[in-house]
Amino acid sequence: MKKKKNILLYVVDSLNYSHIKNSDLNLMPFLEELKKNAVYCENMYSQAPYTEAALMNLYCGQDVLENGGYMLRFKDTPNTIFDAMRQNGYITFCNFYEPQCYPSSLRRGIDYLYYSVGYDQAALWSYRLKHFSELFSQGRLDEKDYELLYEILDDNLMEWIKFTDCLLTDDESIKMIQGNSSDYNTRKIKRAVEREYGEFIKDKNEYVENILKQGTGHSFFHIPAYIQNNKVKNRRTMEKVRKEFTPLFKRIRRMDFILNIHNCRGIWKGPVRKCGDFIKHPSAAGVREFVKSSYLAVNELIDIDLYKRIDGDYDSFKNAPSARKSIEFYINWAAQYKNAGPHFACIHVNDAHNPETFFTYDSDDLKLLEFEKREVESILNQIPKDYSGSLTHELSLRYIDNTIKYMYEELERIGILKDTCVIITADHGFSFSGNPLRDSFVTNLYLENYNIPCVITGTGYGAGRIDCLRMSKDIPATICTLAGGEIPDAFSGHNIMEDFEYDYNIIEYCGGGCPDLSRRELKMAVYDRELFVGVLCRMDEELTDGCITEIYDLREDPLQLKNLVKKGYDQKKVKKMLKVIDNRRRSIIATNPRK
């Protein structure tokens, strides 16, 4: 029997591949070199622009809103890629465990699961409870809502207790973040969480209603989160790095301002337009849109949080370990288990996610940091005089490229590179590149938020470029094929190396916040190589022309700068696209367990 290869999935959170493809700068030279001996797809897209939704594609092999969407994360998913790979005889590893919203579901199918952050209840409020609190204040909660809230809170409290137990027993699962918080009193926090759980069990209805009434003033939210503010153990290293890097940061700030004030045309058009919209139709949503647009314009000029990356506690700027540390951790694990059988590993890193970073913020290795400083200077020296955009975004891409190179070098060093298939991809794209400058971020339909890389080495399929339209739900199906196994029936994606092309790609998610399919408006779109049609609709309402929010001719306007909704368009083609969206909307209804 042919020996199975290890399969390594390297996910760079929030990587906009369209920017890399179209940039005149040599941002990711190692990735470009890899492509010469790789299978790679230039037109791979996620179906959602942020992690929680996009992972339904990437880790579950299905459309985002299938089986009720992501209210309970992976709970209602028939199969995850980890489930499938375990069934195919693989040991499974993942070092991206962020316990929030419905944390137990993220454990599915993983033999070696490692926390990348500790429990933090803020996301539970923002992404779930805030929505239900507003409904509660309006008297709109029903019995199903209460049952759902009981389930969510039970899962979160139990997983929070489990996290403190892991810390107290030095469990294997906390090895990557152990000691990274300088002031986390685990025993005290465990007692506090157990008290909360006791109150919850005593009267679930009263506990839920108290949280919904009191919001973040409730005792549940007063328990400290696990903040990783002690990742650099030698504080003298931080002092030296600050001294060496500060002039470089001043140069970045100066270049950002001068280049964008000269070259970013219409930098204030977005805020002016949003202000005008608010004056015509005053609303709280209008204020939020104006603030977002103003933030993007100001950030284009001065990169608002630039200096936080190099302040006195810069190792806490990103709460999770860096990409470099994540790779080191995996390599040590792989060296230990390399003779235990084939493994499937997922390394999911946040360094390129806004606010993006461009040096290893949790390292004591001064030689490495000096090298990364030279890399920053190299990119800055390449910036043309007509540049506009976000310099920190450019720098983060070179930094990520170097982490990929390091990963390959380490796989070679421990002797498993030839026996490992590596997939480099992202969960979704990026909103803050500033080129072009938008007047909204993340929850919009611009394709830079969806176009992601897909580069696969060590496949045995040779090398080649795939130009066809693909969706990230195809990646799990491809991984199963590379493992020599069957693609689960629940996976709706295809092996990307098959000769097929989607007639169109689909975008679908619930906007920001809580994915309550029964009440929230859905952001949906369909596009091919020629036309893009986006809508805002409710699941239980008929789709009409009035739901259309955006139409773009992608042949003439690939950057989606000219919305044709009010300017005339090919009604026959748009009607055909609208029918595709409506069919998908009806399919979502049919598979929603809470409809």
Coordinates of N, CA, C and O in Angstrom, one line a residue, residues 268-404:
W268 N -11.8 62.0 0.9 CA -12.9 62.4 1.8 C -14.3 62.2 1.1 O -15.3 62.6 1.7
K269 N -14.3 61.7 -0.1 CA -15.6 61.5 -0.8 C -16.5 60.6 0.0 O -17.7 60.8 0.1
G270 N -16.0 59.5 0.6 CA -16.8 58.6 1.4 C -17.4 59.2 2.5 O -18.7 59.1 2.7
P271 N -16.7 59.9 3.4 CA -17.3 60.5 4.6 C -18.3 61.6 4.2 O -19.4 61.7 4.8
V272 N -18.0 62.4 3.1 CA -19.0 63.4 2.7 C -20.3 62.7 2.2 O -21.4 63.2 2.5
R273 N -20.1 61.6 1.4 CA -21.3 61.0 0.9 C -22.1 60.4 2.1 O -23.4 60.5 2.1
K274 N -21.5 59.7 3.0 CA -22.2 59.1 4.2 C -22.8 60.2 5.0 O -23.9 60.0 5.6
C275 N -22.2 61.3 5.2 CA -22.8 62.4 5.9 C -24.0 62.9 5.2 O -25.1 63.2 5.9
G276 N -24.0 63.0 3.9 CA -25.1 63.5 3.1 C -26.3 62.5 3.3 O -27.5 62.9 3.4
D277 N -26.0 61.2 3.2 CA -27.0 60.1 3.4 C -27.7 60.3 4.8 O -28.9 60.1 4.9
F278 N -26.9 60.6 5.8 CA -27.4 60.7 7.1 C -28.3 61.9 7.2 O -29.4 61.9 7.9
I279 N -27.9 63.0 6.6 CA -28.7 64.2 6.7 C -30.1 64.0 6.0 O -31.1 64.5 6.5
K280 N -30.1 63.3 4.9 CA -31.3 63.0 4.2 C -32.2 62.0 5.0 O -33.4 62.1 5.0
H281 N -31.5 61.0 5.6 CA -32.3 59.9 6.3 C -31.6 59.7 7.7 O -30.9 58.7 7.8
P282 N -31.8 60.5 8.7 CA -31.2 60.4 10.0 C -31.5 59.0 10.6 O -32.7 58.6 10.6
S283 N -30.5 58.3 11.1 CA -30.7 57.1 11.8 C -29.4 56.7 12.5 O -28.3 57.2 12.2
A284 N -29.5 55.8 13.5 CA -28.3 55.3 14.2 C -27.4 54.6 13.3 O -26.1 54.7 13.4
A285 N -27.9 53.8 12.3 CA -27.1 53.1 11.4 C -26.4 54.1 10.5 O -25.2 53.9 10.1
G286 N -27.0 55.2 10.1 CA -26.4 56.2 9.3 C -25.2 56.8 10.0 O -24.1 57.1 9.4
V287 N -25.3 57.0 11.3 CA -24.1 57.6 12.1 C -23.0 56.6 12.1 O -21.8 56.9 11.9
R288 N -23.3 55.3 12.3 CA -22.3 54.2 12.2 C -21.6 54.2 10.9 O -20.3 54.1 10.8
E289 N -22.3 54.3 9.8 CA -21.7 54.3 8.5 C -20.8 55.5 8.3 O -19.7 55.4 7.7
F290 N -21.2 56.7 8.8 CA -20.4 57.8 8.6 C -19.1 57.7 9.4 O -18.0 58.0 8.9
V291 N -19.2 57.1 10.6 CA -18.0 56.9 11.5 C -17.0 56.0 10.8 O -15.8 56.2 10.8
K292 N -17.6 54.9 10.3 CA -16.7 53.9 9.6 C -16.0 54.5 8.4 O -14.8 54.3 8.3
S293 N -16.7 55.2 7.6 CA -16.1 55.9 6.5 C -15.0 56.9 6.9 O -14.0 56.9 6.2
S294 N -15.3 57.6 7.9 CA -14.3 58.6 8.4 C -13.1 57.9 8.9 O -12.0 58.4 8.7
Y295 N -13.3 56.8 9.6 CA -12.2 56.1 10.2 C -11.3 55.6 9.1 O -10.0 55.7 9.2
L296 N -11.8 55.1 8.0 CA -11.0 54.6 6.9 C -10.2 55.7 6.2 O -9.1 55.5 5.9
A297 N -10.8 56.9 6.1 CA -10.1 58.0 5.5 C -9.0 58.5 6.3 O -7.9 58.7 5.9
V298 N -9.2 58.6 7.6 CA -8.2 59.1 8.5 C -7.1 58.0 8.7 O -5.9 58.3 8.6
N299 N -7.5 56.7 8.7 CA -6.5 55.7 8.9 C -5.6 55.6 7.6 O -4.5 55.2 7.7
E300 N -6.2 55.9 6.5 CA -5.4 55.9 5.3 C -4.2 56.9 5.4 O -3.1 56.6 4.9
L301 N -4.4 58.0 6.1 CA -3.3 59.0 6.2 C -2.3 58.7 7.3 O -1.1 58.9 7.2
I302 N -2.8 58.2 8.5 CA -1.9 58.2 9.6 C -1.8 56.8 10.3 O -1.0 56.6 11.2
D303 N -2.5 55.8 9.8 CA -2.6 54.4 10.4 C -2.7 54.6 11.9 O -1.8 54.5 12.7
I304 N -3.9 54.7 12.3 CA -4.3 55.2 13.7 C -3.6 54.4 14.8 O -3.1 55.0 15.8
D305 N -3.5 53.1 14.7 CA -2.9 52.3 15.7 C -1.5 51.9 15.5 O -1.0 50.9 16.0
L306 N -0.8 52.6 14.6 CA 0.6 52.2 14.2 C 1.5 52.0 15.4 O 2.2 51.0 15.5
Y307 N 1.5 53.0 16.2 CA 2.5 53.0 17.3 C 2.2 52.0 18.4 O 3.1 51.7 19.2
K308 N 1.0 51.5 18.5 CA 0.6 50.5 19.4 C 1.4 49.2 19.2 O 1.6 48.4 20.1
R309 N 1.9 49.1 17.9 CA 2.6 47.9 17.6 C 4.0 47.9 18.2 O 4.7 46.8 18.2
I310 N 4.4 49.0 18.7 CA 5.8 49.1 19.2 C 5.8 49.9 20.6 O 6.8 50.4 21.0
D311 N 4.7 49.9 21.3 CA 4.6 50.6 22.6 C 5.2 49.7 23.7 O 5.8 48.6 23.4
G312 N 5.1 50.1 24.9 CA 5.7 49.5 26.0 C 5.3 48.0 26.2 O 6.0 47.2 26.8
D313 N 4.1 47.7 25.8 CA 3.6 46.3 25.9 C 3.2 45.7 24.6 O 2.2 45.2 24.4
Y314 N 4.1 45.9 23.6 CA 3.8 45.5 22.2 C 3.5 44.0 22.1 O 2.8 43.6 21.1
D315 N 3.9 43.2 23.0 CA 3.6 41.8 22.9 C 2.2 41.5 23.1 O 1.7 40.4 22.8
S316 N 1.4 42.4 23.7 CA 0.0 42.2 23.9 C -0.9 42.8 22.8 O -2.1 42.8 22.8
F317 N -0.2 43.5 21.8 CA -1.0 44.1 20.7 C -1.8 43.0 19.9 O -3.0 43.3 19.6
K318 N -1.3 41.8 19.7 CA -2.0 40.7 19.2 C -2.1 39.7 20.4 O -1.1 39.4 21.0
N319 N -3.3 39.2 20.7 CA -3.5 38.4 21.9 C -3.0 37.0 21.7 O -2.6 36.3 22.6
A320 N -3.0 36.5 20.4 CA -2.5 35.1 20.2 C -1.0 35.1 19.9 O -0.4 36.1 19.6
P321 N -0.4 33.9 20.0 CA 1.0 33.8 19.6 C 1.2 34.1 18.1 O 0.2 34.0 17.3
S322 N 2.3 34.5 17.7 CA 2.6 34.9 16.3 C 2.7 33.7 15.4 O 2.7 32.6 15.8
A323 N 2.7 34.0 14.1 CA 2.8 33.0 13.1 C 4.1 32.1 13.3 O 4.0 30.9 13.3
R324 N 5.1 32.8 13.6 CA 6.4 32.2 13.8 C 6.3 31.2 15.0 O 6.8 30.0 14.9
K325 N 5.8 31.6 16.1 CA 5.6 30.8 17.3 C 4.7 29.6 17.0 O 4.9 28.5 17.5
S326 N 3.6 29.9 16.3 CA 2.7 28.8 15.9 C 3.4 27.7 15.1 O 3.1 26.5 15.3
I327 N 4.2 28.2 14.1 CA 4.9 27.2 13.3 C 5.9 26.4 14.2 O 6.0 25.2 14.0
E328 N 6.7 27.1 15.0 CA 7.6 26.4 15.9 C 6.9 25.4 16.7 O 7.4 24.2 16.9
F329 N 5.7 25.7 17.2 CA 5.0 24.8 18.1 C 4.6 23.5 17.3 O 4.8 22.4 17.7
Y330 N 4.1 23.8 16.1 CA 3.7 22.6 15.2 C 4.9 21.8 14.9 O 4.9 20.5 14.9
I331 N 6.0 22.4 14.5 CA 7.2 21.6 14.1 C 7.7 20.7 15.3 O 8.0 19.6 15.0
N332 N 7.7 21.3 16.5 CA 8.1 20.4 17.6 C 7.1 19.3 17.8 O 7.6 18.2 18.1
W333 N 5.8 19.5 17.6 CA 4.9 18.5 17.7 C 5.1 17.4 16.6 O 5.1 16.2 16.9
A334 N 5.3 17.9 15.4 CA 5.4 17.0 14.3 C 6.7 16.1 14.4 O 6.7 14.9 14.0
A335 N 7.8 16.7 14.9 CA 9.0 15.9 15.1 C 8.7 14.8 16.1 O 9.3 13.7 16.0
Q336 N 7.9 15.1 17.1 CA 7.7 14.1 18.2 C 6.8 13.0 17.7 O 7.0 11.8 18.0
Y337 N 5.8 13.3 16.8 CA 4.9 12.3 16.3 C 5.1 11.9 14.9 O 4.2 11.2 14.3
K338 N 6.2 12.1 14.3 CA 6.4 11.9 12.9 C 6.3 10.4 12.5 O 6.1 10.0 11.4
N339 N 6.6 9.5 13.5 CA 6.5 8.1 13.2 C 5.2 7.4 13.7 O 5.1 6.2 13.7
A340 N 4.3 8.3 14.1 CA 3.0 7.7 14.7 C 2.0 7.4 13.6 O 0.9 6.9 13.9
G341 N 2.3 7.8 12.4 CA 1.3 7.7 11.3 C 1.1 9.0 10.6 O 1.5 10.0 11.1
P342 N 0.4 9.0 9.5 CA 0.1 10.3 8.8 C -0.7 11.2 9.6 O -1.6 10.8 10.3
H343 N -0.4 12.5 9.5 CA -1.2 13.5 10.3 C -1.7 14.5 9.4 O -1.2 14.9 8.3
F344 N -2.9 15.1 9.8 CA -3.4 16.3 9.2 C -3.3 17.4 10.2 O -3.9 17.3 11.3
A345 N -2.7 18.5 9.8 CA -2.5 19.6 10.8 C -3.0 20.8 10.2 O -2.8 21.1 9.0
C346 N -3.5 21.7 11.0 CA -4.0 23.0 10.6 C -3.3 24.0 11.5 O -3.4 24.0 12.7
I347 N -2.6 24.9 10.8 CA -2.0 26.1 11.5 C -2.7 27.3 11.0 O -2.7 27.6 9.8
H348 N -3.4 28.0 11.9 CA -4.2 29.2 11.5 C -3.7 30.4 12.2 O -3.7 30.4 13.5
V349 N -3.2 31.4 11.5 CA -2.5 32.5 12.1 C -3.2 33.8 11.8 O -3.8 34.0 10.8
N350 N -3.0 34.7 12.8 CA -3.8 36.0 12.7 C -2.9 37.2 12.4 O -3.4 38.4 12.5
D351 N -1.7 37.1 12.1 CA -0.7 38.2 12.0 C -1.1 39.2 10.9 O -0.9 40.4 11.1
A352 N -1.7 38.7 9.8 CA -2.1 39.6 8.7 C -3.5 40.2 8.9 O -3.9 41.0 8.1
H353 N -4.2 39.7 9.9 CA -5.6 40.2 10.2 C -5.5 41.6 10.8 O -4.6 41.9 11.6
N354 N -6.4 42.5 10.4 CA -6.4 43.8 11.0 C -6.6 43.8 12.5 O -7.5 43.0 13.0
P355 N -5.8 44.5 13.3 CA -4.6 45.3 12.9 C -3.4 44.4 12.6 O -2.9 43.6 13.5
E356 N -2.9 44.5 11.4 CA -1.9 43.6 10.9 C -0.5 43.9 11.5 O -0.3 45.1 11.9
T357 N 0.4 42.9 11.6 CA 1.7 43.1 12.1 C 2.7 42.7 11.1 O 2.4 42.0 10.2
F358 N 4.0 43.1 11.3 CA 5.0 42.8 10.3 C 6.3 42.5 11.0 O 7.4 42.5 10.3
F359 N 6.3 42.1 12.3 CA 7.5 41.5 12.9 C 7.0 40.6 14.0 O 5.9 40.6 14.4
T360 N 7.9 39.7 14.4 CA 7.6 38.7 15.3 C 7.5 39.3 16.7 O 8.5 39.4 17.4
Y361 N 6.3 39.6 17.1 CA 6.1 40.5 18.3 C 6.2 39.7 19.6 O 6.1 40.3 20.7
D362 N 6.4 38.4 19.6 CA 6.6 37.6 20.8 C 7.9 36.8 20.8 O 8.0 35.8 21.4
S363 N 8.9 37.4 20.2 CA 10.2 36.7 20.1 C 11.3 37.4 20.9 O 11.3 38.7 21.0
D364 N 12.2 36.6 21.5 CA 13.4 37.2 22.1 C 14.6 37.1 21.2 O 15.8 37.5 21.6
D365 N 14.4 36.6 19.9 CA 15.5 36.4 19.0 C 15.9 37.7 18.3 O 15.2 38.1 17.3
L366 N 16.9 38.4 18.8 CA 17.3 39.7 18.2 C 17.8 39.6 16.8 O 17.6 40.5 16.0
K367 N 18.4 38.5 16.4 CA 18.8 38.3 15.0 C 17.6 38.2 14.1 O 17.7 38.8 13.0
L368 N 16.6 37.5 14.5 CA 15.4 37.4 13.7 C 14.8 38.8 13.6 O 14.4 39.2 12.5
L369 N 14.7 39.5 14.7 CA 14.0 40.8 14.6 C 14.8 41.8 13.8 O 14.2 42.6 13.1
E370 N 16.1 41.7 13.8 CA 16.9 42.6 13.0 C 16.7 42.2 11.5 O 16.6 43.1 10.6
F371 N 16.6 40.9 11.2 CA 16.3 40.5 9.8 C 14.9 41.1 9.4 O 14.8 41.6 8.2
E372 N 13.9 41.0 10.2 CA 12.6 41.5 9.9 C 12.6 43.0 9.7 O 11.9 43.5 8.9
K373 N 13.4 43.7 10.5 CA 13.6 45.1 10.3 C 14.2 45.4 8.9 O 13.7 46.4 8.2
R374 N 15.2 44.7 8.5 CA 15.7 44.9 7.2 C 14.7 44.6 6.1 O 14.7 45.3 5.0
E375 N 13.9 43.6 6.3 CA 12.8 43.3 5.3 C 11.8 44.5 5.2 O 11.4 44.8 4.1
V376 N 11.5 45.1 6.3 CA 10.6 46.3 6.3 C 11.3 47.4 5.5 O 10.6 48.0 4.6
E377 N 12.5 47.6 5.8 CA 13.2 48.7 5.0 C 13.3 48.4 3.5 O 13.2 49.3 2.7
S378 N 13.5 47.1 3.2 CA 13.5 46.8 1.8 C 12.2 47.1 1.1 O 12.3 47.6 -0.1
I379 N 11.1 46.8 1.7 CA 9.8 47.1 1.1 C 9.6 48.6 1.0 O 9.2 49.1 -0.1
L380 N 9.9 49.3 2.0 CA 9.7 50.8 2.0 C 10.6 51.4 0.9 O 10.1 52.4 0.3
N381 N 11.7 50.8 0.7 CA 12.6 51.4 -0.4 C 12.1 51.1 -1.8 O 12.5 51.8 -2.7
Q382 N 11.1 50.2 -1.9 CA 10.5 49.9 -3.2 C 9.3 50.7 -3.5 O 8.8 50.7 -4.6
I383 N 8.8 51.4 -2.5 CA 7.5 52.1 -2.7 C 7.6 53.2 -3.7 O 8.4 54.1 -3.5
P384 N 6.8 53.2 -4.8 CA 6.9 54.3 -5.8 C 6.3 55.6 -5.3 O 5.5 55.6 -4.4
K385 N 6.6 56.6 -6.0 CA 6.1 58.0 -5.6 C 4.6 58.1 -5.8 O 4.0 59.0 -5.2
D386 N 4.1 57.3 -6.7 CA 2.6 57.4 -6.9 C 1.8 56.4 -6.1 O 0.6 56.2 -6.4
Y387 N 2.4 55.9 -5.1 CA 1.7 54.9 -4.2 C 0.6 55.5 -3.4 O 0.7 56.6 -2.9
S388 N -0.5 54.7 -3.2 CA -1.5 55.0 -2.2 C -1.9 53.7 -1.6 O -1.9 52.7 -2.3
G389 N -2.3 53.7 -0.3 CA -2.7 52.5 0.3 C -2.2 52.4 1.7 O -1.8 53.4 2.3
S390 N -2.2 51.2 2.3 CA -1.7 51.0 3.6 C -0.4 50.3 3.6 O -0.2 49.1 3.2
L391 N 0.6 51.0 4.1 CA 2.0 50.4 4.1 C 2.1 49.3 5.1 O 2.8 48.3 4.8
T392 N 1.4 49.3 6.2 CA 1.5 48.2 7.1 C 0.9 46.9 6.5 O 1.4 45.8 6.8
H393 N -0.1 47.1 5.6 CA -0.6 45.9 4.9 C 0.5 45.3 4.0 O 0.7 44.1 4.0
E394 N 1.2 46.1 3.3 CA 2.2 45.6 2.4 C 3.3 44.9 3.2 O 3.8 43.8 2.9
L395 N 3.7 45.5 4.3 CA 4.8 45.0 5.2 C 4.3 43.6 5.8 O 5.2 42.7 5.9
S396 N 3.1 43.5 6.2 CA 2.6 42.3 6.8 C 2.6 41.1 5.8 O 2.9 40.0 6.2
L397 N 2.5 41.4 4.5 CA 2.5 40.4 3.5 C 3.9 39.8 3.3 O 4.1 38.6 3.2
R398 N 4.9 40.7 3.4 CA 6.3 40.2 3.3 C 6.6 39.4 4.5 O 7.3 38.3 4.5
Y399 N 6.2 39.9 5.7 CA 6.4 39.1 6.9 C 5.8 37.7 6.8 O 6.4 36.7 7.2
I400 N 4.5 37.6 6.4 CA 3.9 36.3 6.2 C 4.6 35.5 5.2 O 4.8 34.2 5.4
D401 N 5.1 36.0 4.2 CA 5.9 35.3 3.2 C 7.1 34.6 3.8 O 7.4 33.5 3.6
N402 N 7.7 35.4 4.7 CA 8.9 34.8 5.4 C 8.5 33.7 6.4 O 9.3 32.8 6.6
T403 N 7.3 33.8 7.0 CA 6.9 32.7 7.9 C 6.7 31.4 7.1 O 6.9 30.3 7.5
I404 N 6.1 31.6 5.8 CA 5.9 30.4 5.0 C 7.2 29.8 4.6 O 7.4 28.6 4.7

